[in-house]
Coordinates of C-alpha atoms in Angstrom, one line a residue:
X582 CA 157.0 41.4 -51.7
X583 CA 158.2 38.3 -49.9
X584 CA 156.8 37.7 -46.4
X585 CA 157.9 39.3 -43.3
X586 CA 159.9 36.2 -41.3
X587 CA 158.6 34.6 -38.2
X588 CA 159.3 36.7 -35.3
X589 CA 159.3 40.1 -37.4
X590 CA 162.9 39.6 -38.1
X591 CA 165.1 37.2 -40.4
X592 CA 167.6 36.1 -37.9
X593 CA 170.2 35.8 -40.1
X594 CA 173.2 35.2 -37.5
X595 CA 175.9 35.6 -40.6
X596 CA 174.9 38.9 -40.6
X597 CA 174.2 39.3 -37.2
X598 CA 177.9 38.5 -36.5
X599 CA 180.1 39.8 -39.1
X600 CA 181.9 42.4 -37.9
X601 CA 182.8 40.4 -34.6
X602 CA 183.5 37.8 -37.0
X603 CA 188.0 37.7 -36.4
X604 CA 186.9 38.5 -33.1
X605 CA 184.9 35.0 -32.3
X606 CA 187.2 33.0 -34.5
X607 CA 190.8 33.6 -32.3
X608 CA 188.3 33.0 -29.1
X609 CA 187.5 29.4 -30.2
X610 CA 191.0 28.8 -31.1
X611 CA 190.8 29.4 -27.4
X612 CA 187.5 27.1 -26.2
X613 CA 186.5 23.7 -26.0
X614 CA 184.9 22.5 -28.3
X615 CA 181.7 20.2 -29.4
X616 CA 181.9 17.2 -32.3
X617 CA 178.1 17.4 -34.0
X618 CA 175.9 15.3 -35.6
X619 CA 174.7 14.8 -38.7
X620 CA 171.1 16.2 -37.2
X621 CA 172.9 18.4 -34.7
X622 CA 174.7 19.7 -37.9
X623 CA 171.4 20.8 -40.5
X624 CA 169.8 22.1 -37.3
X625 CA 172.5 24.5 -36.9
X626 CA 172.5 25.6 -40.7
X627 CA 168.9 26.8 -40.5
X628 CA 169.6 28.3 -37.1
X629 CA 172.1 29.7 -37.9
X630 CA 171.2 31.2 -41.8
X631 CA 167.9 32.5 -40.3
X632 CA 165.8 29.6 -42.2
X633 CA 164.7 28.9 -38.0
X634 CA 164.2 32.0 -37.0
X635 CA 163.4 34.0 -34.3
X636 CA 165.4 30.8 -32.7
X637 CA 168.5 32.2 -32.1
X638 CA 170.4 28.9 -30.1
X639 CA 169.0 25.5 -29.6
X640 CA 166.1 25.4 -26.7
X641 CA 166.4 26.1 -23.0
X642 CA 164.4 24.5 -20.6
X643 CA 161.8 27.2 -20.3
X644 CA 161.7 26.5 -24.6
X645 CA 161.8 23.8 -25.1
X646 CA 158.6 22.7 -22.6
X647 CA 157.2 25.2 -24.1
X648 CA 157.5 23.7 -27.7
X649 CA 156.6 20.0 -26.3
X650 CA 153.8 20.9 -24.5
X651 CA 152.0 23.3 -26.5
X652 CA 154.1 24.3 -29.3
X653 CA 155.2 27.5 -28.6
X654 CA 158.8 29.0 -27.1
X655 CA 158.5 30.2 -23.3
X656 CA 158.3 34.7 -25.3
X657 CA 154.3 32.7 -26.8
X658 CA 156.0 33.0 -30.5
X659 CA 154.7 29.4 -32.1
X660 CA 157.6 27.2 -32.7
X661 CA 155.8 23.6 -33.4
X662 CA 159.2 20.8 -32.8
X663 CA 161.8 21.2 -31.4
X664 CA 165.6 21.9 -32.1
X665 CA 167.7 20.6 -29.5
X666 CA 171.5 20.2 -28.9
X667 CA 171.6 16.3 -27.3
X668 CA 174.6 15.7 -25.8
X669 CA 176.2 12.2 -23.3
X670 CA 177.8 13.1 -19.4
X671 CA 181.9 12.5 -21.6
X672 CA 180.8 15.2 -23.1
X673 CA 179.5 16.8 -21.4
X674 CA 182.7 16.5 -18.6
X675 CA 185.0 16.7 -21.9
X676 CA 183.4 20.0 -23.0
X677 CA 183.3 21.5 -19.4
X678 CA 178.7 22.1 -20.6
X679 CA 177.4 24.3 -17.9
X680 CA 176.2 26.8 -17.7
X681 CA 177.2 30.4 -18.5
X682 CA 181.1 28.7 -20.4
X683 CA 181.0 29.1 -23.7
X684 CA 182.0 25.9 -26.8
X685 CA 182.1 25.6 -30.1
X686 CA 180.6 23.4 -32.4
X687 CA 182.4 22.2 -34.9
X688 CA 181.4 19.5 -38.4
X689 CA 181.7 16.3 -38.5
X690 CA 182.5 15.8 -41.8
X691 CA 186.5 18.1 -41.7
X692 CA 185.6 19.3 -37.7
X693 CA 185.3 23.3 -39.3
X694 CA 184.5 25.7 -36.6
X695 CA 181.1 26.7 -37.3
X696 CA 178.7 28.2 -34.0
X697 CA 180.3 29.6 -30.2
X698 CA 177.4 28.0 -28.0
X699 CA 176.7 29.9 -24.8
X700 CA 175.5 27.2 -22.5
X701 CA 172.2 28.4 -20.5
X702 CA 170.8 25.2 -19.0
X703 CA 172.2 21.6 -18.9
X704 CA 168.7 19.7 -18.8
X705 CA 167.2 16.1 -19.2
X706 CA 164.3 15.6 -20.9
X707 CA 161.3 13.7 -20.3
X708 CA 161.7 11.6 -24.3
X709 CA 158.6 10.1 -23.6
X710 CA 157.0 12.4 -22.8
X711 CA 158.5 14.3 -26.0
X712 CA 157.4 11.4 -28.4
X713 CA 153.8 11.7 -27.0
X714 CA 153.3 15.2 -27.3
X715 CA 155.8 16.1 -29.9
X716 CA 154.8 13.0 -32.5
X717 CA 151.7 12.0 -30.9
X718 CA 153.3 8.3 -30.1
X719 CA 155.7 6.2 -27.7
X720 CA 156.1 3.8 -30.8
X721 CA 159.8 3.5 -31.7
X722 CA 158.1 2.3 -35.3
X723 CA 158.6 6.2 -36.0
X724 CA 161.3 7.4 -36.9
X725 CA 161.8 10.7 -34.8
X726 CA 160.9 9.1 -32.0
X727 CA 163.3 5.4 -32.5
X728 CA 166.2 8.0 -33.5
X729 CA 164.7 9.6 -29.8
X730 CA 165.1 6.4 -27.9
X731 CA 168.3 4.4 -29.8
X732 CA 169.9 7.1 -30.8
X733 CA 170.1 11.3 -29.1
X734 CA 171.8 11.0 -26.1
X735 CA 170.9 11.9 -22.5
X736 CA 171.5 16.0 -21.8
X737 CA 170.3 18.7 -23.9
X738 CA 171.9 22.4 -23.8
X739 CA 169.9 25.1 -24.3
X740 CA 172.4 28.2 -24.8
X741 CA 172.7 30.8 -28.1
X742 CA 175.1 31.0 -30.7
X743 CA 177.4 33.1 -32.6
X744 CA 178.6 32.4 -36.4
X745 CA 182.4 31.4 -37.1
X746 CA 181.7 30.4 -40.8
X747 CA 178.4 28.4 -42.6
X748 CA 179.5 24.3 -43.1
X749 CA 180.2 23.5 -46.5
X750 CA 178.8 21.9 -49.5
X751 CA 180.2 20.7 -52.3
X752 CA 177.3 19.2 -53.9
X753 CA 175.1 21.2 -55.8
X754 CA 175.7 24.3 -54.8
X755 CA 174.5 26.9 -57.5
X756 CA 171.1 25.6 -56.1
X757 CA 172.0 26.3 -51.9
X758 CA 170.0 29.3 -51.0
X759 CA 169.9 30.6 -47.2
X760 CA 166.6 32.4 -47.0
X761 CA 168.1 36.1 -47.2
X762 CA 170.0 35.0 -50.6
X763 CA 166.5 33.3 -51.7
X764 CA 165.0 36.6 -50.7
X765 CA 167.5 38.6 -52.1
X766 CA 166.8 36.3 -55.7
X767 CA 163.2 36.8 -55.9
X768 CA 164.1 40.6 -55.2
X769 CA 166.1 40.3 -57.9
X770 CA 163.6 37.9 -59.9
X771 CA 160.5 40.2 -59.3
X772 CA 158.2 37.7 -57.5
X773 CA 156.4 39.2 -55.4
X774 CA 154.3 35.9 -54.7
X775 CA 155.7 32.4 -54.3
X776 CA 154.3 29.4 -54.1
X777 CA 156.6 26.8 -52.2
X778 CA 156.5 23.2 -52.7
X779 CA 158.3 20.1 -50.2
X780 CA 159.2 16.9 -51.4
X781 CA 161.3 14.2 -50.1
X782 CA 161.4 11.4 -53.6
X783 CA 161.4 12.0 -57.0
X784 CA 158.9 14.3 -59.2
X785 CA 156.9 13.0 -62.2
X786 CA 155.1 14.1 -64.0
X787 CA 151.5 14.0 -61.6
X788 CA 153.8 16.3 -59.5
X789 CA 154.6 19.3 -62.3
X790 CA 151.2 19.2 -62.6
X791 CA 150.1 20.0 -59.7
X792 CA 152.9 22.4 -58.9
X793 CA 152.0 24.2 -62.5
X794 CA 147.6 23.6 -61.4
X795 CA 148.5 25.7 -57.1
X796 CA 151.1 28.4 -59.4
X797 CA 148.3 28.6 -61.1
X798 CA 145.5 29.2 -59.4
X799 CA 147.3 31.8 -57.0
X800 CA 149.0 34.0 -60.0
X801 CA 152.2 32.8 -58.6
X802 CA 155.6 32.0 -59.5
X803 CA 157.1 27.9 -58.4
X804 CA 159.3 27.1 -56.2
X805 CA 160.5 23.8 -55.7
X806 CA 162.0 23.7 -52.2
X807 CA 163.3 19.9 -51.8
X808 CA 165.1 19.0 -48.2
X809 CA 168.5 17.5 -48.9
X810 CA 169.3 17.3 -45.4
X811 CA 168.1 14.1 -43.2
X812 CA 164.9 12.1 -44.6
X813 CA 162.8 9.0 -43.7
X814 CA 165.1 5.6 -43.8
X815 CA 164.9 4.5 -46.8
X816 CA 164.0 7.1 -48.8
X817 CA 166.0 7.5 -52.0
X818 CA 169.8 9.9 -51.8
X819 CA 169.5 14.1 -52.6
X820 CA 171.9 13.4 -55.2
X821 CA 169.9 11.3 -57.2
X822 CA 166.9 13.3 -56.7
X823 CA 167.9 16.4 -57.6
X824 CA 169.8 15.1 -60.2
X825 CA 165.6 14.3 -61.2
X826 CA 164.7 17.7 -60.1
X827 CA 167.1 19.4 -62.2
X828 CA 165.7 17.5 -65.3
X829 CA 162.8 18.1 -64.9
X830 CA 163.0 21.7 -64.1
X831 CA 163.3 22.9 -67.7
X832 CA 159.6 20.9 -68.0
X833 CA 158.2 24.3 -66.1
X834 CA 157.1 27.3 -68.5
X835 CA 159.8 30.0 -68.8
X836 CA 160.7 32.0 -65.7
X837 CA 157.9 30.6 -64.1
X838 CA 159.8 28.2 -60.9
X839 CA 163.3 28.2 -59.5
X840 CA 165.2 24.5 -57.5
X841 CA 166.4 25.4 -54.1
X842 CA 167.7 22.8 -52.3
X843 CA 167.1 22.4 -48.0
X844 CA 169.4 21.3 -45.5
X845 CA 166.3 19.9 -43.0
X846 CA 166.9 17.4 -40.9
X847 CA 163.3 15.9 -41.2
X848 CA 161.7 14.5 -38.8
X849 CA 157.9 12.7 -40.0
X850 CA 156.6 14.3 -37.6
X851 CA 152.8 14.3 -39.9
X852 CA 150.8 17.6 -38.2
X853 CA 153.3 19.4 -36.2
X854 CA 155.9 18.8 -39.1
X855 CA 153.5 20.5 -41.5
X856 CA 153.3 23.6 -39.3
X857 CA 156.9 23.9 -38.6
X858 CA 157.7 23.4 -42.8
X859 CA 155.5 26.7 -43.7
X860 CA 157.2 28.4 -41.1
X861 CA 160.6 27.1 -42.5
X862 CA 159.1 28.2 -46.1
X863 CA 157.6 32.5 -44.4
X864 CA 161.1 32.5 -43.2
X865 CA 163.0 32.0 -46.8
X866 CA 160.5 34.5 -47.7
X867 CA 157.7 32.6 -50.0
X868 CA 154.1 33.8 -49.7
X869 CA 152.2 30.1 -50.7
X870 CA 152.4 26.9 -49.3
X871 CA 151.7 23.4 -51.0
X872 CA 150.5 20.7 -48.1
X873 CA 150.6 17.4 -48.5
X874 CA 147.5 15.2 -47.8
X875 CA 149.7 12.5 -45.3
X876 CA 152.0 15.2 -45.4
X877 CA 155.8 14.5 -43.3
X878 CA 153.8 11.0 -42.9
X879 CA 155.4 8.2 -41.2
X880 CA 154.2 5.8 -42.1
X881 CA 152.7 2.8 -40.1
X882 CA 152.3 2.6 -36.5
X883 CA 153.4 -1.1 -34.1
X884 CA 149.9 -1.9 -34.8
X885 CA 150.2 -1.4 -38.6
X886 CA 147.4 1.8 -38.0
X887 CA 148.5 4.9 -40.0
X888 CA 150.5 7.4 -37.0
X889 CA 148.6 10.2 -38.9
X890 CA 145.2 11.0 -40.7
X891 CA 146.0 11.5 -44.5
X892 CA 144.4 15.4 -43.2
X893 CA 145.5 15.7 -39.8
X894 CA 148.2 18.0 -41.5
X895 CA 146.2 20.7 -43.3
X896 CA 143.8 20.1 -40.1
X897 CA 146.6 21.9 -37.9
X898 CA 147.6 23.9 -40.2
X899 CA 144.0 25.5 -40.7
X900 CA 144.0 26.1 -37.4
X901 CA 146.9 27.9 -37.0
X902 CA 146.6 29.7 -40.3
X903 CA 146.6 32.8 -38.8
X904 CA 150.4 32.4 -36.7
X905 CA 151.9 31.2 -39.4
X906 CA 151.9 34.2 -41.8
X907 CA 151.5 32.0 -44.5
X908 CA 149.5 31.4 -47.4
X909 CA 148.4 27.4 -47.4
X910 CA 147.6 25.7 -50.7
X911 CA 146.1 21.8 -49.8
X912 CA 147.7 19.4 -52.0
X913 CA 144.9 18.5 -54.3
X914 CA 146.3 14.8 -56.5
X915 CA 145.6 14.7 -59.6
X916 CA 145.5 11.8 -62.1
X917 CA 146.5 10.5 -65.3
X918 CA 143.1 10.4 -67.5
X919 CA 144.2 8.2 -71.0
X920 CA 140.8 9.0 -73.4
X921 CA 141.6 12.4 -73.5
X922 CA 145.6 11.7 -72.2
X923 CA 144.8 14.9 -69.1
X924 CA 146.0 14.8 -65.6
X925 CA 142.7 16.2 -63.8
X926 CA 142.3 16.4 -59.9
X927 CA 141.4 13.0 -59.1
X928 CA 137.8 15.1 -57.6
X929 CA 137.2 16.9 -61.0
X930 CA 137.3 12.9 -62.9
X931 CA 134.0 11.9 -64.5
X932 CA 132.4 8.9 -63.3
X933 CA 133.3 6.4 -65.1
X934 CA 136.3 7.7 -66.5
X935 CA 139.2 5.4 -67.0
X936 CA 142.4 6.8 -65.1
X937 CA 145.9 4.9 -64.8
X938 CA 148.2 5.2 -61.9
X939 CA 152.1 3.8 -61.0
X940 CA 152.5 3.0 -57.4
X941 CA 155.5 3.5 -55.1
X942 CA 156.2 0.1 -55.4
X943 CA 155.2 -0.2 -58.9
X944 CA 157.6 2.0 -59.9
X945 CA 160.3 0.5 -58.1
X946 CA 159.8 -3.2 -58.9
X947 CA 159.5 -1.6 -62.7
X948 CA 162.9 0.4 -62.3
X949 CA 164.3 -3.1 -60.3
X950 CA 163.3 -5.3 -63.0
X951 CA 163.9 -2.9 -66.2
X952 CA 160.6 -2.7 -67.6
X953 CA 159.5 -0.1 -68.9
X954 CA 158.4 3.0 -66.6
X955 CA 155.3 4.7 -69.2
X956 CA 156.1 8.5 -70.5
X957 CA 152.2 9.9 -69.3
X958 CA 153.8 8.9 -65.7
X959 CA 157.0 10.2 -66.0
X960 CA 159.8 11.8 -68.6
X961 CA 162.3 10.3 -70.6
X962 CA 164.6 12.4 -68.9
X963 CA 163.6 11.9 -65.2
X964 CA 163.3 8.2 -65.8
X965 CA 166.9 7.7 -67.4
X966 CA 168.6 9.9 -64.2
X967 CA 166.2 7.0 -61.8
X968 CA 167.7 4.3 -63.9
X969 CA 170.9 5.3 -63.7
X970 CA 171.0 5.4 -60.1
X971 CA 168.8 2.8 -59.3
X972 CA 170.1 0.3 -62.3
X973 CA 167.8 -3.2 -63.0
X974 CA 168.4 -7.1 -60.8
X975 CA 171.3 -7.8 -63.2
X976 CA 173.6 -4.4 -63.6
X977 CA 173.8 -4.6 -59.2
X978 CA 175.5 -5.3 -57.2
X979 CA 175.5 -8.5 -54.8
X980 CA 177.1 -10.9 -52.0
X981 CA 177.3 -14.7 -50.4
X982 CA 178.4 -14.9 -47.6
X983 CA 179.2 -18.6 -46.1
X984 CA 179.0 -19.2 -42.8
X985 CA 179.9 -22.6 -41.1
X986 CA 182.9 -24.3 -38.9
X987 CA 185.4 -25.3 -39.7
X988 CA 186.3 -28.0 -42.4
X989 CA 183.3 -28.1 -43.7
X990 CA 183.2 -27.8 -47.2
X991 CA 182.6 -23.3 -47.4
X992 CA 185.6 -22.3 -48.6
X993 CA 186.1 -25.4 -51.4
X994 CA 182.2 -24.3 -51.7
X995 CA 183.3 -20.4 -52.1
X996 CA 185.6 -21.2 -54.7
X997 CA 183.6 -23.5 -56.8
X998 CA 181.1 -21.0 -56.7
X999 CA 183.6 -18.3 -57.2
X1000 CA 184.6 -20.3 -60.5
X1001 CA 180.1 -20.8 -61.7
X1002 CA 180.1 -17.0 -61.5
X1003 CA 183.0 -15.8 -63.5
X1004 CA 181.7 -19.2 -66.4
X1005 CA 177.9 -16.2 -66.3
X1006 CA 180.4 -13.2 -66.8
X1007 CA 178.1 -9.8 -66.4
X1008 CA 180.3 -9.0 -63.3
X1009 CA 183.6 -9.3 -61.8
X1010 CA 183.6 -11.2 -59.1
X1011 CA 185.7 -11.1 -55.6
X1012 CA 186.6 -13.6 -53.3
X1013 CA 186.9 -12.7 -49.4
X1014 CA 188.8 -15.9 -47.9
X1015 CA 189.2 -15.9 -44.0
X1016 CA 192.0 -17.1 -44.0
X1017 CA 193.2 -14.0 -46.7
X1018 CA 190.5 -12.2 -45.0
X1019 CA 192.2 -12.0 -41.1
X1020 CA 196.3 -11.5 -43.6
X1021 CA 195.6 -8.9 -44.4
X1022 CA 192.8 -6.7 -43.2
X1023 CA 192.7 -8.3 -39.1
X1024 CA 196.4 -9.4 -38.4
X1025 CA 196.7 -8.1 -34.6
X1026 CA 193.3 -9.3 -33.7
X1027 CA 192.4 -12.8 -32.3
X1028 CA 189.9 -14.7 -31.4
X1029 CA 187.6 -13.7 -28.7
X1030 CA 184.3 -12.8 -29.7
X1031 CA 185.4 -8.7 -29.9
X1032 CA 188.0 -9.4 -32.0
X1033 CA 185.7 -12.3 -34.2
X1034 CA 183.1 -9.6 -33.9
X1035 CA 185.9 -7.0 -35.6
X1036 CA 187.2 -9.3 -38.0
X1037 CA 183.8 -9.8 -39.2
X1038 CA 182.7 -6.5 -39.5
X1039 CA 185.4 -5.1 -41.3
X1040 CA 184.9 -8.4 -44.2
X1041 CA 180.8 -6.5 -44.0
X1042 CA 182.6 -3.4 -45.0
X1043 CA 184.5 -4.8 -47.9
X1044 CA 181.6 -6.6 -49.1
X1045 CA 179.4 -3.6 -49.2
X1046 CA 181.6 -0.7 -51.3
X1047 CA 182.2 -3.9 -53.9
X1048 CA 178.2 -4.1 -53.4
X1049 CA 177.6 -1.4 -54.4
X1050 CA 180.0 -0.8 -57.0
X1051 CA 177.7 -3.5 -58.8
X1052 CA 180.4 -6.8 -58.5
X1053 CA 180.0 -9.8 -56.9
X1054 CA 181.3 -10.1 -53.0
X1055 CA 182.4 -14.0 -52.0
X1056 CA 182.6 -14.1 -47.8
X1057 CA 183.4 -17.1 -46.4
X1058 CA 184.6 -17.2 -42.1
X1059 CA 183.6 -19.0 -40.1
X1060 CA 180.8 -15.9 -38.4
X1061 CA 179.8 -18.2 -35.8
X1062 CA 177.8 -15.5 -33.8
X1063 CA 174.9 -14.3 -34.9
X1064 CA 174.9 -11.3 -34.3
X1065 CA 177.5 -10.4 -36.2
X1066 CA 175.9 -11.9 -38.9
X1067 CA 172.8 -10.2 -38.2
X1068 CA 175.4 -6.7 -38.4
X1069 CA 176.8 -7.8 -41.3
X1070 CA 173.2 -8.1 -43.6
X1071 CA 172.7 -4.4 -42.5
X1072 CA 175.4 -3.2 -43.8
X1073 CA 176.2 -5.3 -47.1
X1074 CA 172.0 -5.7 -47.7
X1075 CA 171.8 -2.0 -48.4
X1076 CA 173.6 -1.5 -52.0
X1077 CA 172.5 -4.6 -53.5
X1078 CA 172.0 -8.0 -52.2
X1079 CA 172.9 -10.5 -49.6
X1080 CA 172.4 -14.2 -49.6
X1081 CA 173.0 -15.9 -45.8
X1082 CA 174.2 -19.9 -46.7
X1083 CA 174.7 -21.8 -43.5
X1084 CA 178.0 -24.9 -44.5
X1085 CA 175.1 -26.9 -41.3
X1086 CA 178.1 -30.0 -42.4
X1087 CA 177.5 -32.1 -38.4
X1088 CA 180.8 -30.9 -36.1
X1089 CA 181.4 -34.9 -36.4
X1090 CA 182.1 -35.2 -39.9
X1091 CA 184.0 -31.0 -39.7
X1092 CA 185.9 -33.1 -37.6
X1093 CA 187.0 -35.9 -39.4
X1094 CA 187.5 -33.6 -43.3
X1095 CA 190.2 -31.7 -40.3
X1096 CA 193.7 -32.4 -43.1
X1097 CA 195.5 -30.4 -40.7
X1098 CA 194.7 -31.2 -36.9
X1099 CA 193.5 -28.3 -35.5
X1100 CA 190.1 -29.4 -34.1
X1101 CA 193.1 -32.6 -32.2
X1102 CA 195.2 -29.3 -31.1
X1103 CA 191.0 -27.0 -29.5
X1104 CA 190.3 -30.9 -27.4
X1105 CA 194.0 -31.0 -26.2
X1106 CA 193.7 -28.3 -24.8
X1107 CA 197.2 -26.4 -27.2
X1108 CA 194.4 -23.5 -29.2
X1109 CA 191.7 -21.8 -26.9
X1110 CA 188.6 -20.6 -26.7
X1111 CA 188.3 -22.5 -30.4
X1112 CA 185.1 -22.4 -32.6
X1113 CA 182.1 -25.8 -32.0
X1114 CA 184.9 -27.0 -29.3
X1115 CA 185.8 -24.1 -26.1
X1116 CA 183.8 -21.5 -27.8
X1117 CA 180.1 -21.9 -29.0
X1118 CA 178.4 -21.4 -32.9
X1119 CA 175.4 -19.7 -32.2
X1120 CA 173.5 -21.5 -36.4
X1121 CA 171.4 -19.0 -37.4
X1122 CA 167.9 -19.0 -38.3
X1123 CA 167.3 -16.7 -40.5
X1124 CA 170.1 -18.2 -44.0
X1125 CA 168.5 -17.3 -47.0
X1126 CA 169.4 -21.7 -48.1
X1127 CA 171.5 -24.0 -45.6
X1128 CA 173.2 -26.5 -47.2
X1129 CA 175.6 -29.6 -45.5
X1130 CA 178.0 -31.0 -47.4
X1131 CA 177.7 -34.8 -46.0
X1132 CA 174.3 -34.8 -47.8
X1133 CA 175.2 -33.1 -51.1
X1134 CA 177.4 -32.4 -53.4
X1135 CA 179.3 -29.4 -53.4
X1136 CA 178.2 -28.8 -57.9
X1137 CA 174.4 -29.1 -56.0
X1138 CA 175.1 -26.1 -53.3
X1139 CA 176.3 -24.1 -55.7
X1140 CA 173.7 -25.2 -57.8
X1141 CA 170.8 -24.5 -55.5
X1142 CA 173.0 -20.6 -55.5
X1143 CA 172.8 -19.6 -58.8
X1144 CA 168.8 -20.9 -58.1
X1145 CA 168.4 -18.5 -55.8
X1146 CA 170.0 -16.1 -57.5
X1147 CA 167.9 -16.1 -61.0
X1148 CA 165.6 -15.4 -59.0
X1149 CA 166.3 -12.0 -57.5
X1150 CA 167.4 -11.6 -61.3
X1151 CA 170.7 -11.1 -60.7
X1152 CA 172.0 -13.0 -62.4
X1153 CA 170.9 -15.8 -65.4
X1154 CA 168.1 -12.3 -67.0
X1155 CA 168.1 -11.1 -70.3

């Protein structure tokens, strides 16, 4: 039979509140509302469906203090991660958030009411203490600590919840099971022993081998239970990962494994997170849980040292195993032995036997360059999915972002680069000239710093979407401010290449090139806030290429840009 939930009772608030739903929906129309963040939405879903049993709401101050200080709720029940609802003062005032008041919590994607919160208390947390106690260090190199200090708001709201409806999902709906549904599914399948495997990465042959070995050793069935909420920044998107998991599932013996998606917002909290993950799986009805080496580790701290030891998570789970109430299966690394064409546990490989491995860095390089990925490492069906989502550089988009003074020659250079790339013919090329962008995107804006930054942000958004679609975008604004350019880089480079080209033609030469007499009018005071005259130009220190069109030809400058693109594989690749 399925494992008992943590705390003894599955807190499925949808079932608990079903008979009151009509009255709650009507009441919700009369209450103030609060729009959730993406992390709060993930947390709310798992509170409401029982994944976070025994929680029935966001932690009040007493529970929060207990969890932070000793991993226990006020009741004494083990709980390692604070589940909090953070708000700012404006939200407190606008939504009338104070003890005994009721507030409707809204889905940030469609503004649908999901739950009613009865406020117990509002408190200001000690974020540095939370960081040090829960994550081991008050170091912003840790993604959860960075979130605490730069994204999470100043106050926490504690209180109990009543369920209105579940958040809507439109992707992989058939693979999304609540704890109640998964328990019923196990019962239907007559599964009594289930090993759960947690992952936030694509799975390959080694993962299939180690999960089969874990299930075989425990005489159990297997639940592949990946996180599809919020994971570590930079992780592969969940759409790609789920396509990989679905491609992998037929590689298991028939009837051995099931796939269920978990809408969890990970904190990358290492040892405490491992305990948390085990409790969540216990609530979903599994009996065994695989805890890996450096489980949920965030990588290195600001001193370049790993935040957690490789086996810290396994040690903490072992310490609390009786309270967790789920059998922990240590993650056994496996290695490929080419001479015998098999995977073996790394600690069982005889001395002198050759082994092969492909690191994550090497896999990304092979995807980027189109190099082959051997079948001993991953299945062709999995590789096909990864190549669709991560094509080689020659098929990816990129943006060339010019910056420079008016009449520096950047517009002529941008046009010449467009012609050169059109001639190359490997992808669609779009040119966003400063004057066109002003007319089409930012006609209502002036030339204050704020308006200039908004204009650059809009152009970066368009260039990012073009880059995402595999096109080449050429953007040629003046872009005088460093922060706006850095923000543009962050917006675009997550979708493909970004190259900042500083056209450094000196001001005196720009004035000579100015056939429209704009500089002269600015000097006379007829034009205000003109870059280079009475408004600063912050020369970039992070340019990928600097060209001075007083000293070199446009043809040479175009050639240097193309060489940059060729070096990184965006053009000229076979």
